[in-house]
Short mmCIF file of C-alpha atoms in Angstrom, two decimals:
data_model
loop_
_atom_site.label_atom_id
_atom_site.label_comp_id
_atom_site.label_asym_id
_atom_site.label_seq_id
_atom_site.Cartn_x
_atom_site.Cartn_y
_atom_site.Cartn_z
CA UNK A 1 46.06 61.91 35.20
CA UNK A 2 46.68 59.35 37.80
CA UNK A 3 44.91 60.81 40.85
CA UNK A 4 46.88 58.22 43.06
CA UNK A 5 50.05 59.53 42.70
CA UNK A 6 48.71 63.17 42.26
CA UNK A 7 47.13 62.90 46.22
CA UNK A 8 50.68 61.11 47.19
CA UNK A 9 52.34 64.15 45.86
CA UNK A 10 49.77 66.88 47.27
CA UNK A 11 50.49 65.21 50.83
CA UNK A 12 53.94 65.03 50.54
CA UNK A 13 54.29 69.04 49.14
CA UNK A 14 51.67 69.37 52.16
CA UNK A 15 54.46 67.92 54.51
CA UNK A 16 57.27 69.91 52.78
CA UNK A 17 55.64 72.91 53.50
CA UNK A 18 55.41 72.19 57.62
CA UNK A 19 58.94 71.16 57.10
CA UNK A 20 59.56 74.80 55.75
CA UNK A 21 57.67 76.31 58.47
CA UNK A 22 59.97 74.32 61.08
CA UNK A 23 62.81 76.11 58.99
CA UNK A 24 62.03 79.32 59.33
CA UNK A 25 61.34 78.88 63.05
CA UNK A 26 64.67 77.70 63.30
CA UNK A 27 65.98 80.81 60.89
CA UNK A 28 64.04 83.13 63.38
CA UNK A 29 66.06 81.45 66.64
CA UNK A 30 69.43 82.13 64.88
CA UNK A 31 68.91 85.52 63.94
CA UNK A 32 67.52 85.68 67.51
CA UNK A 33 71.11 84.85 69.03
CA UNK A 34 72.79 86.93 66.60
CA UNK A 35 70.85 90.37 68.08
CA UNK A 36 71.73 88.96 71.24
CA UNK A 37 75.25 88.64 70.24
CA UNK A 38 74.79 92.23 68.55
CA UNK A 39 73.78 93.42 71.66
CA UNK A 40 76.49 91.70 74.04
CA UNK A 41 79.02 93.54 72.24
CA UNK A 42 77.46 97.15 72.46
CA UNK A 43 77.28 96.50 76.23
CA UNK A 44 81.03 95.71 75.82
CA UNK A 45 81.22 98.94 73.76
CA UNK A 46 79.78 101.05 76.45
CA UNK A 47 81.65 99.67 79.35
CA UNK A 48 85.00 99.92 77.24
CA UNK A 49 85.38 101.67 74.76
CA UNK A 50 83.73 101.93 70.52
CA UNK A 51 85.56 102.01 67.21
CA UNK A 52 87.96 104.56 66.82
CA UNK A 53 88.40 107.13 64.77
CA UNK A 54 91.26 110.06 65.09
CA UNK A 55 91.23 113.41 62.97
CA UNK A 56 93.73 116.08 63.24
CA UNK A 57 95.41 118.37 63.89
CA UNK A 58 93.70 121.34 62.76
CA UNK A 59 94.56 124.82 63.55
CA UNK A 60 91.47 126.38 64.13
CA UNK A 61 91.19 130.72 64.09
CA UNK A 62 88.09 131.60 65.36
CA UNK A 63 87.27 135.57 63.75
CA UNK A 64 84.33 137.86 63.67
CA UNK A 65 83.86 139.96 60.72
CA UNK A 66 82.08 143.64 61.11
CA UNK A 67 79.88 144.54 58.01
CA UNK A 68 78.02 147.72 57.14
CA UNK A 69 74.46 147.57 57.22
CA UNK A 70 73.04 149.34 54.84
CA UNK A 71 70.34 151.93 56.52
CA UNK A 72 67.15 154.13 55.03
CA UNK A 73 67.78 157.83 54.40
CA UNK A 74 69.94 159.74 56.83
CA UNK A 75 70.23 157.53 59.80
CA UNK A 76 73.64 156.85 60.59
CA UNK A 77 75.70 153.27 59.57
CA UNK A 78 75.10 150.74 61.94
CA UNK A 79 77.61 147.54 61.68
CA UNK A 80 77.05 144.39 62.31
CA UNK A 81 79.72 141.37 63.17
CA UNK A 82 79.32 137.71 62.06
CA UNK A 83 81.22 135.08 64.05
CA UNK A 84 83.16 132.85 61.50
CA UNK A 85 86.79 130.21 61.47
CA UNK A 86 89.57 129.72 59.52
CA UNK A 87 90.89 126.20 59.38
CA UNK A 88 94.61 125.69 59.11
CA UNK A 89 95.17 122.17 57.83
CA UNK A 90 98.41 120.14 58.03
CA UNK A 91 101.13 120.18 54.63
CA UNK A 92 101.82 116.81 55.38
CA UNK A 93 101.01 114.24 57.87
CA UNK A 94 102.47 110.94 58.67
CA UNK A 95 101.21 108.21 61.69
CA UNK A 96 102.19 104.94 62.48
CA UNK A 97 99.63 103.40 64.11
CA UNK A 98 100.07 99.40 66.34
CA UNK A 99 97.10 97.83 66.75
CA UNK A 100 97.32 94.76 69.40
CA UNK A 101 94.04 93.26 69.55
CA UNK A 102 92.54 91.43 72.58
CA UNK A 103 89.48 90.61 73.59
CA UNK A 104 86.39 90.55 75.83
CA UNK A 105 83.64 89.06 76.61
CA UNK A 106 79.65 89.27 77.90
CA UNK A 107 78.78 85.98 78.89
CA UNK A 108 78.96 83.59 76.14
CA UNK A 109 79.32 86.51 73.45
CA UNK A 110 83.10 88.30 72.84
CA UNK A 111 84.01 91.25 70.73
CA UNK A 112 87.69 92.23 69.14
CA UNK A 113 88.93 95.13 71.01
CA UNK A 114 92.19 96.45 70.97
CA UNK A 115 95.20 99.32 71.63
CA UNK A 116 96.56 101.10 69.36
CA UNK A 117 99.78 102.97 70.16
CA UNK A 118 99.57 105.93 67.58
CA UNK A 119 103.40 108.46 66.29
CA UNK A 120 102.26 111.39 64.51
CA UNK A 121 104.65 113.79 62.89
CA UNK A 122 103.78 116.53 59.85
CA UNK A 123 104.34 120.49 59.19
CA UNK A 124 101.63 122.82 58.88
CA UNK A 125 101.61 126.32 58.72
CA UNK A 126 100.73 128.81 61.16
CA UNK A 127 98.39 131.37 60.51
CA UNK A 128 98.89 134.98 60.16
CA UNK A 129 97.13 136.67 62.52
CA UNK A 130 97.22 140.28 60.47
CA UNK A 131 97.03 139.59 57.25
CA UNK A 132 93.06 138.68 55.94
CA UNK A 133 94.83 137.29 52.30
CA UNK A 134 92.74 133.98 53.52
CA UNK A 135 89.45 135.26 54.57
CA UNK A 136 86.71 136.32 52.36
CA UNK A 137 85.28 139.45 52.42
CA UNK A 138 81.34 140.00 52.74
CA UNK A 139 79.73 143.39 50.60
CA UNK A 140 79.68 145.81 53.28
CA UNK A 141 83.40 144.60 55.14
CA UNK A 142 84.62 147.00 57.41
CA UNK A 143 87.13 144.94 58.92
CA UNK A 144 88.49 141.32 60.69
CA UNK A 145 88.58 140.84 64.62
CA UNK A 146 90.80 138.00 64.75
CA UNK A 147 90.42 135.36 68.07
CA UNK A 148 92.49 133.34 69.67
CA UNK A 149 93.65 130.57 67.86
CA UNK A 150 93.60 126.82 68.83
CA UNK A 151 94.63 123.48 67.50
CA UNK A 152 92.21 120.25 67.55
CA UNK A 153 92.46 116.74 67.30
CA UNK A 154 89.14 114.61 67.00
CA UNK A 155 89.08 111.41 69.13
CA UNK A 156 86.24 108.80 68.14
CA UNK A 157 85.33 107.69 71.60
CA UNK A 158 87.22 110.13 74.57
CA UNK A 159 86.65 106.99 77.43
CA UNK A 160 89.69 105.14 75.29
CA UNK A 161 92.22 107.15 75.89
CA UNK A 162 95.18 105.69 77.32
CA UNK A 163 97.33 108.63 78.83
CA UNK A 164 97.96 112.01 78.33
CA UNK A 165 99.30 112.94 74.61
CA UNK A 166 102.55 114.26 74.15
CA UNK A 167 102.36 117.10 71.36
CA UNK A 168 104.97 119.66 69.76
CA UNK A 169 104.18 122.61 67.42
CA UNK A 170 107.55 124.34 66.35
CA UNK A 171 109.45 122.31 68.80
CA UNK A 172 107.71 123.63 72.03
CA UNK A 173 104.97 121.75 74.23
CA UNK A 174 101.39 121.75 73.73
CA UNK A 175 99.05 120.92 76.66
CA UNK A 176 95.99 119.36 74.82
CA UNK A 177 93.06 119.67 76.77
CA UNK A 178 89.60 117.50 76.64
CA UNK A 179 86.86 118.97 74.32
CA UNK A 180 87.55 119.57 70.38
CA UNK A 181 85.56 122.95 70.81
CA UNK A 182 84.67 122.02 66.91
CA UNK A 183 80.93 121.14 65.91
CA UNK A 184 82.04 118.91 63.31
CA UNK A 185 84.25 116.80 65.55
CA UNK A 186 81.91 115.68 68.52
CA UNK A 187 84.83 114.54 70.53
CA UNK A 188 88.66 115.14 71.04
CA UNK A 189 91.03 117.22 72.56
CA UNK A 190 91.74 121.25 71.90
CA UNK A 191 95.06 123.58 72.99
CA UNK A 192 95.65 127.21 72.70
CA UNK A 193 98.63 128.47 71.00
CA UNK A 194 100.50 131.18 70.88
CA UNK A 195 101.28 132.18 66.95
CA UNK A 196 102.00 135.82 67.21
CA UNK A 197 105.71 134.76 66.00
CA UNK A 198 104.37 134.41 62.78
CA UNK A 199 102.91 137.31 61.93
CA UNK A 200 103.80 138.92 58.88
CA UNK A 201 106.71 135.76 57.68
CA UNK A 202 106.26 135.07 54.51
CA UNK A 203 104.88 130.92 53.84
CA UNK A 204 108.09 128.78 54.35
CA UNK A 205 108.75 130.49 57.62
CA UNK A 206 105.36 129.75 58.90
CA UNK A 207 105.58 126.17 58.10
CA UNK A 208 106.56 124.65 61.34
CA UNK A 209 106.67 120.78 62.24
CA UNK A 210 104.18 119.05 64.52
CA UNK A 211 104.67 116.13 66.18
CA UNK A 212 102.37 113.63 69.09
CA UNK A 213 101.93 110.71 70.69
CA UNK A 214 98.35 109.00 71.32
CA UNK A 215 97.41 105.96 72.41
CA UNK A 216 93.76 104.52 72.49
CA UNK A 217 91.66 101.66 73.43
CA UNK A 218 89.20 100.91 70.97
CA UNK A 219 86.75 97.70 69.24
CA UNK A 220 86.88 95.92 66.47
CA UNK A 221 87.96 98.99 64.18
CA UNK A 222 90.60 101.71 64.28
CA UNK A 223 90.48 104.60 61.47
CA UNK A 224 92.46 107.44 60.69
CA UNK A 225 91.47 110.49 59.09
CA UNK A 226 93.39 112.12 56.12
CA UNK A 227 93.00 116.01 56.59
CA UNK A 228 96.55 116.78 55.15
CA UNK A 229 97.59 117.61 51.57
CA UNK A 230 99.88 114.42 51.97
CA UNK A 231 98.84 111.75 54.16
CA UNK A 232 100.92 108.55 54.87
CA UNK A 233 99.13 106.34 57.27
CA UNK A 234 101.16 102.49 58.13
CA UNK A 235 99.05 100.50 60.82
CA UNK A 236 100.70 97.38 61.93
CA UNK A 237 99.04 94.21 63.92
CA UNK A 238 99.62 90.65 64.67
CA UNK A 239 95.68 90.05 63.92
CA UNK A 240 95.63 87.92 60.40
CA UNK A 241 92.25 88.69 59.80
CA UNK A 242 91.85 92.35 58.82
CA UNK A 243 88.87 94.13 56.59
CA UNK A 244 90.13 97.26 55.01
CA UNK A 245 86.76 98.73 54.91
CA UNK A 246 87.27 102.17 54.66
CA UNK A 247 86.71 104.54 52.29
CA UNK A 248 90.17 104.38 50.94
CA UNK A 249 92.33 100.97 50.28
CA UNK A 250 96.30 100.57 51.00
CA UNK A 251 98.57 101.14 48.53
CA UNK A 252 100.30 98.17 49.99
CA UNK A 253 99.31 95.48 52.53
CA UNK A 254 100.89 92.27 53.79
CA UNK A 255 98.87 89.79 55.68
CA UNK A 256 99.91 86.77 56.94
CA UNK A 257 99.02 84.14 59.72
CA UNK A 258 101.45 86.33 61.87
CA UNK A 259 99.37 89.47 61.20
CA UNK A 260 99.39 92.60 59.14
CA UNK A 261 101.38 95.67 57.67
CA UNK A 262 98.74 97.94 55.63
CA UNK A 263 100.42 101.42 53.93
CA UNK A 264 98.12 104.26 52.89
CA UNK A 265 98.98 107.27 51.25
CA UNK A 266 96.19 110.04 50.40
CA UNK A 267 96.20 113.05 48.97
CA UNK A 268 93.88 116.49 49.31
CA UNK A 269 92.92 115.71 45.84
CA UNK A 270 91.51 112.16 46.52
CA UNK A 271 88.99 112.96 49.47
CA UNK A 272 86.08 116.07 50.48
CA UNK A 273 87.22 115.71 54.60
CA UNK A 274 87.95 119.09 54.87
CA UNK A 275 84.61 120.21 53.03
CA UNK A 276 82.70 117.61 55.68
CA UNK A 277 84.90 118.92 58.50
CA UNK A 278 84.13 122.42 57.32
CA UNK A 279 80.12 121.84 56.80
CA UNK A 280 79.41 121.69 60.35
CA UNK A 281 76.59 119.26 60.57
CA UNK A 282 75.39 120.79 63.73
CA UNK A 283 74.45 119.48 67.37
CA UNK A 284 73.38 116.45 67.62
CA UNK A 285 74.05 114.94 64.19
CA UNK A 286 77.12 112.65 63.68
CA UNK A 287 78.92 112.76 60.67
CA UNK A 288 81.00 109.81 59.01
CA UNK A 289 84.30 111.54 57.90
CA UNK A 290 85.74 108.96 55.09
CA UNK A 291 89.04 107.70 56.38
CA UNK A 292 91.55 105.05 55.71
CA UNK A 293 90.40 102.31 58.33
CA UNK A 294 91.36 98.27 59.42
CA UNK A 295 88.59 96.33 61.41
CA UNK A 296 89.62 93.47 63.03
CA UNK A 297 87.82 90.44 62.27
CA UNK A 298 86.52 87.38 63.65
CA UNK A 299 88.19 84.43 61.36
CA UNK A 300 84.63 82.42 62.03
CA UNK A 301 80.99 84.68 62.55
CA UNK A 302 79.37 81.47 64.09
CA UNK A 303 75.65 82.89 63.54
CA UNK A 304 76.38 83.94 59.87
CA UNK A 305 76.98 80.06 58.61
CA UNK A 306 74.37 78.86 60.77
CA UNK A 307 71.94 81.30 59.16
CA UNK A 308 73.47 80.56 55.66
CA UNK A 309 73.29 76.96 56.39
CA UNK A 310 69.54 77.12 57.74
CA UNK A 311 68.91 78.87 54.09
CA UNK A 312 69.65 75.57 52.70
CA UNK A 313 67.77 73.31 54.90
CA UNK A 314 64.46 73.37 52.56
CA UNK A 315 66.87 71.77 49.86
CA UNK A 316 68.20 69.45 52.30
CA UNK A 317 64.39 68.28 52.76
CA UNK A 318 63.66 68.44 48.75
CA UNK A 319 66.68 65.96 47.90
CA UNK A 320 65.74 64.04 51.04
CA UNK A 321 62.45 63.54 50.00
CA UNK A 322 63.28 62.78 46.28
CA UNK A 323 65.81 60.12 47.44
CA UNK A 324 63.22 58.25 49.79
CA UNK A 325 60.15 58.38 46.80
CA UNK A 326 63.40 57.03 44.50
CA UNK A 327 63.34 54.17 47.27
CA UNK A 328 59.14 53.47 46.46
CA UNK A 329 59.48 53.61 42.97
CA UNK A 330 62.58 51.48 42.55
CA UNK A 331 61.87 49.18 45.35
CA UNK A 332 57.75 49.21 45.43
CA UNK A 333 58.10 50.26 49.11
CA UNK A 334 55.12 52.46 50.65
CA UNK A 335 56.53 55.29 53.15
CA UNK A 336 53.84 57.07 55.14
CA UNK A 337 53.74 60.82 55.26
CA UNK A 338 54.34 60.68 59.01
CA UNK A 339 57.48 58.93 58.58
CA UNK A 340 58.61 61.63 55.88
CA UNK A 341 57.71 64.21 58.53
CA UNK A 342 59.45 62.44 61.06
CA UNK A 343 62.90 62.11 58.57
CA UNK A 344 62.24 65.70 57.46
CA UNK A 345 62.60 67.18 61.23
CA UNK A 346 65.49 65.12 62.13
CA UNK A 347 67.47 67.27 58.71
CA UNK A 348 65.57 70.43 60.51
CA UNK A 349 67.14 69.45 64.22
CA UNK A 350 70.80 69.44 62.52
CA UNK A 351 70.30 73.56 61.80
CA UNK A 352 69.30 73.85 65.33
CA UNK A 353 71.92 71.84 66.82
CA UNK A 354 74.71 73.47 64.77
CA UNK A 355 73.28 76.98 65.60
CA UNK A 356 73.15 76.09 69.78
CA UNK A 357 76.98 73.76 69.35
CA UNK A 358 78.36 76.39 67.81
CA UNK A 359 78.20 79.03 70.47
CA UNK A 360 80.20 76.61 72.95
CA UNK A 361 82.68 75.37 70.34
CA UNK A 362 84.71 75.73 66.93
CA UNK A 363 82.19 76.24 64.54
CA UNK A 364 83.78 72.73 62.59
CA UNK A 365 83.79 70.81 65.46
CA UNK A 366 79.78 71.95 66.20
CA UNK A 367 79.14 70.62 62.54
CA UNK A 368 80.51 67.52 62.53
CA UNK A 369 78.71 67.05 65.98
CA UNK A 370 75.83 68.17 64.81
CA UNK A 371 75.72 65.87 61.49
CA UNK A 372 76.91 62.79 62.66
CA UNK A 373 73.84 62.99 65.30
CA UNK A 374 71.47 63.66 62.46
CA UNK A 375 72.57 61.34 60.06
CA UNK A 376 72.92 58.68 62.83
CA UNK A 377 69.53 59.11 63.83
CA UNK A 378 68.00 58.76 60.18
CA UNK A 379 70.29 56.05 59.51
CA UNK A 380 68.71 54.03 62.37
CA UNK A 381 65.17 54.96 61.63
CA UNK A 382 65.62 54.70 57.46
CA UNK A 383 66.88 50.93 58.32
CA UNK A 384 63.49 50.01 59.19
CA UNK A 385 61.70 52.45 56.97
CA UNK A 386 63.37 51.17 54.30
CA UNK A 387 63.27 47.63 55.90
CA UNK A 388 67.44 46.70 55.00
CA UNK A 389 69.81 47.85 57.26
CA UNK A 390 71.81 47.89 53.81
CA UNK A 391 69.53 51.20 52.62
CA UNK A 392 69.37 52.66 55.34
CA UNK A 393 73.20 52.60 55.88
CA UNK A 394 73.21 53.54 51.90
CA UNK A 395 70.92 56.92 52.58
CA UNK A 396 73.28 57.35 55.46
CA UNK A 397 76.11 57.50 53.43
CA UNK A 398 74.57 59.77 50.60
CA UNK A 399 73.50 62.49 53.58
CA UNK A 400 76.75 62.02 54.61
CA UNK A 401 78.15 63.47 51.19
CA UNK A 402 75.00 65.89 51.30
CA UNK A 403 76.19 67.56 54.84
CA UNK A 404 79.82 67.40 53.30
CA UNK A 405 79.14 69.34 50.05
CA UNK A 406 77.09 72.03 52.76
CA UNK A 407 80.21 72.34 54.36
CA UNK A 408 82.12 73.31 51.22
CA UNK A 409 79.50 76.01 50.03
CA UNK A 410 79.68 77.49 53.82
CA UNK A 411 83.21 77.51 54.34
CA UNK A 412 84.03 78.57 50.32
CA UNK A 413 81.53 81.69 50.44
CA UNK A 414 83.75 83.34 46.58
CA UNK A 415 82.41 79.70 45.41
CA UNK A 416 79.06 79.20 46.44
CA UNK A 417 77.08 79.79 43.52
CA UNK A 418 79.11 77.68 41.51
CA UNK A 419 79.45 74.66 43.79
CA UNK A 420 75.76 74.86 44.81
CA UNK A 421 74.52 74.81 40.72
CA UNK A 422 76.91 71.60 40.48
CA UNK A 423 75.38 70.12 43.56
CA UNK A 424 71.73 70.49 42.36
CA UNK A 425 73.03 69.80 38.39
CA UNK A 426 74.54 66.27 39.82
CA UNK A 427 71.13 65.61 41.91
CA UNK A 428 68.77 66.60 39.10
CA UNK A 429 71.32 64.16 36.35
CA UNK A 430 70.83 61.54 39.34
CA UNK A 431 67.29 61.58 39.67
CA UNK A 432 66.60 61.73 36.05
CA UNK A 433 68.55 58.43 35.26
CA UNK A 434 67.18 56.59 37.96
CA UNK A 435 63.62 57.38 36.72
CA UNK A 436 64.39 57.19 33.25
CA UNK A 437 62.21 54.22 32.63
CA UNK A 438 59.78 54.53 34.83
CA UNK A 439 56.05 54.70 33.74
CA UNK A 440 54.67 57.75 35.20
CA UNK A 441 51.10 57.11 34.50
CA UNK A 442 50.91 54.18 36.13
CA UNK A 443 52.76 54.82 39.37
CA UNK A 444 50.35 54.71 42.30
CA UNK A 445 47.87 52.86 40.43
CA UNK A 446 48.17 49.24 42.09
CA UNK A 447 49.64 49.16 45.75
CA UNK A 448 52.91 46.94 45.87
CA UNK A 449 52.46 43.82 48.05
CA UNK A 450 54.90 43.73 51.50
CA UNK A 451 57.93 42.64 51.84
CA UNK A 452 59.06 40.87 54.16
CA UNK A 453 61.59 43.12 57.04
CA UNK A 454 65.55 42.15 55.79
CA UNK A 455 66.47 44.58 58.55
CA UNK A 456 64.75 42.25 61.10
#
């Protein structure tokens, strides 16, 4: 084996592999700003108001149930009562929901918030306070002691309500009250009512309509529980960039530049809510209730390319490094390690740059700033490297395809794969032909005599 060109390439791998370490310094400073980012917008969060999730309503019966005990020999029965609910949940629910985002910001850092203007209407049907055809019976029931019932309506985050809602059971006002006094929902709003009307009416006359008015502030996402046995949910925005990421997708959705119309419609049969609502995960333990929800996102997540394009960078250095040895073979030119080190953390300053441009600017604009400084900074030194201002301004021009072809895998994410495998295919077809005749074994084995400087 020809140790000459084995040492050349031990040094060079040598240099590729502080190159990589640069990288994942870099890597480390973007993921850096992102947790600062992260952590910008839960300060916003706290100060404002979080994603928001509304549940309800739900007729809730609180009822203690006396059992016999059973006792040894003679002594007489002794009872027992056990503190249980009955939840009433709605026939059919409909809500309109219009989102109008906005937005705020922690120093540099911003997150999506918005307010959502929410028209609820349904029927449900009020309970009957003495008949027990709904409860089970324990061995040992003696007998039902029936409480005073209440309706609930679970709020995500209380601090973004807007006003006071407006609500109507059976056509007469309900004054909704903070607190969901409900384990399952850790935050809302609760009312008395009176359903003593309804006692002993057969089922269509206890199926009364509901309606109410809520408005919220909220971030980024706005969700909407379905606890009906019909549930129609519309939400409307002028955002165009909406992720229906909840646990149920719209039927129909439009989305435009203008913004977006999403339609929902979920039945009993399609979702366990009122099994999770009726679990009660106890105090201190949140539960994620699946519902039908929009988030509102950013069109560009600055530190997600940057980090994407920072995963590239040791590829960057590879082709880099393959194009400049292309230069000694073809041309008999010697490059020193130090000036492949010096090429390979100018490609490593562009991540940088783009990751620190991008926080102050459109993340395009940062990139193009970003690349023309690199490659006009290796075009100047490769001129002399290469000794012809004619190579370097060649190299210049192939980076200058290699930083556009980044640009397409970044901003094409469905096509990355593909365009990436074409980009290395092309490079691997490229480097093959160009070294097609070249004899291997004796590379490195004479050193080529100088040139003279045509960059000079």
């Amino acid at each position: 084996m020809n140790k000459a060109l084995f040492y050349r390439i031990a040094i060079i791998a040598g240099v590729i592999l502080l190159l990589w370490v640069a990288l994942q310094m870099v890597l480390g400073i973007v993921r850096e700003r992102s947790q600062y980012r992260d952590a910008a917008e839960q300060s916003i969060w706290q100060s404002y108001a979080g994603p928001q999730t509304l549940t309800g309503p739900i007729i809730v019966v609180p009822y203690k149930e006396v059992v016999a005990v059973a006792v040894a020999g003679n002594a007489p029965q002794q009872n027992r009562e056990e503190s249980r609910r009955l939840l009433v949940f709605p026939k059919t629910l409909q809500v309109r929901a219009d989102v109008t985002p906005g937005e705020r910001y922690r120093g540099i850092h911003k997150t999506i918030v918005h307010e959502t203007a929410t028209q609820w209407q349904g029927t449900i049907v009020l309970p009957d306070l003495k008949s027990d055809e709904d409860l089970s019976k324990s061995v040992g029931h003696v007998r039902f002691e029936m409480g005073q019932p209440y309706v609930v309506l679970g709020v995500g985050d209380m601090r973004g309500l807007v006003s006071q809602p407006v609500m109507q059971l059976d056509g007469k006002p309900v004054r909704l009250q903070q607190g969901a006094w409900f384990e399952s929902l850790p935050q809302g709003l609760h009312a008395r009512i009176d359903v003593g009307g309804a006692a002993g009416k057969p089922l269509d006359a206890r199926t009364v309509p509901f309606s109410l008015t809520l408005a919220v502030l909220g971030a980024r996402s706005m969700a909407l529980v379905p606890v009906a046995d019909h549930n129609q949910f519309t939400m409307r925005s002028p955002w165009p960039h909406p992720s229906f990421d909840g646990n149920f997708l719209p039927r129909q959705r439009t989305v435009t530049d203008k913004g977006f119309t999403a339609e929902w419609a979920v039945t009993a049969f399609n979702t366990s809510v009122r099994d999770q609502l009726a679990g009660n995960p106890g105090p201190g333990n949140r539960m994620s209730l699946q519902a039908a929800s929009v988030t509102l996102m950013e069109p560009v997540n600055v530190y997600v390319k940057a980090e994407r394009a920072v995963k590239y960078g040791l590829l960057f250095v590879l082709l880099t490094f393959a194009g400049l040895y292309m230069f000694e073979l073809v041309k008999a030119l010697r490059i020193h390690p130090i000036q492949y080190l010096l090429a390979g953390l100018a490609l490593a300053m562009f991540f940088l740059l783009l990751a620190s441009l991008s926080e102050h600017a459109p993340f395009l604009v940062a990139y193009l700033a970003a690349s023309t400084a690199c490659i006009g900074l290796l075009g100047f030194y490769l001129t002399f490297v290469l000794r012809s201002w004619q190579r370097g301004a060649g190299f210049a021009g192939l980076l200058t395809a290699l930083y556009g072809a980044l640009y397409g895998l970044l901003v094409s994410e469905d096509n990355a794969l593909v365009l990436g495998s074409l980009l290395l295919f092309v490079m691997l077809a490229g480097i093959m032909a160009i070294t097609r005749k070249v004899d291997w074994y004796s590379v490195g084995s004479t050193a080529p005599a100088p040139q003279e400087d045509a960059g000079a």
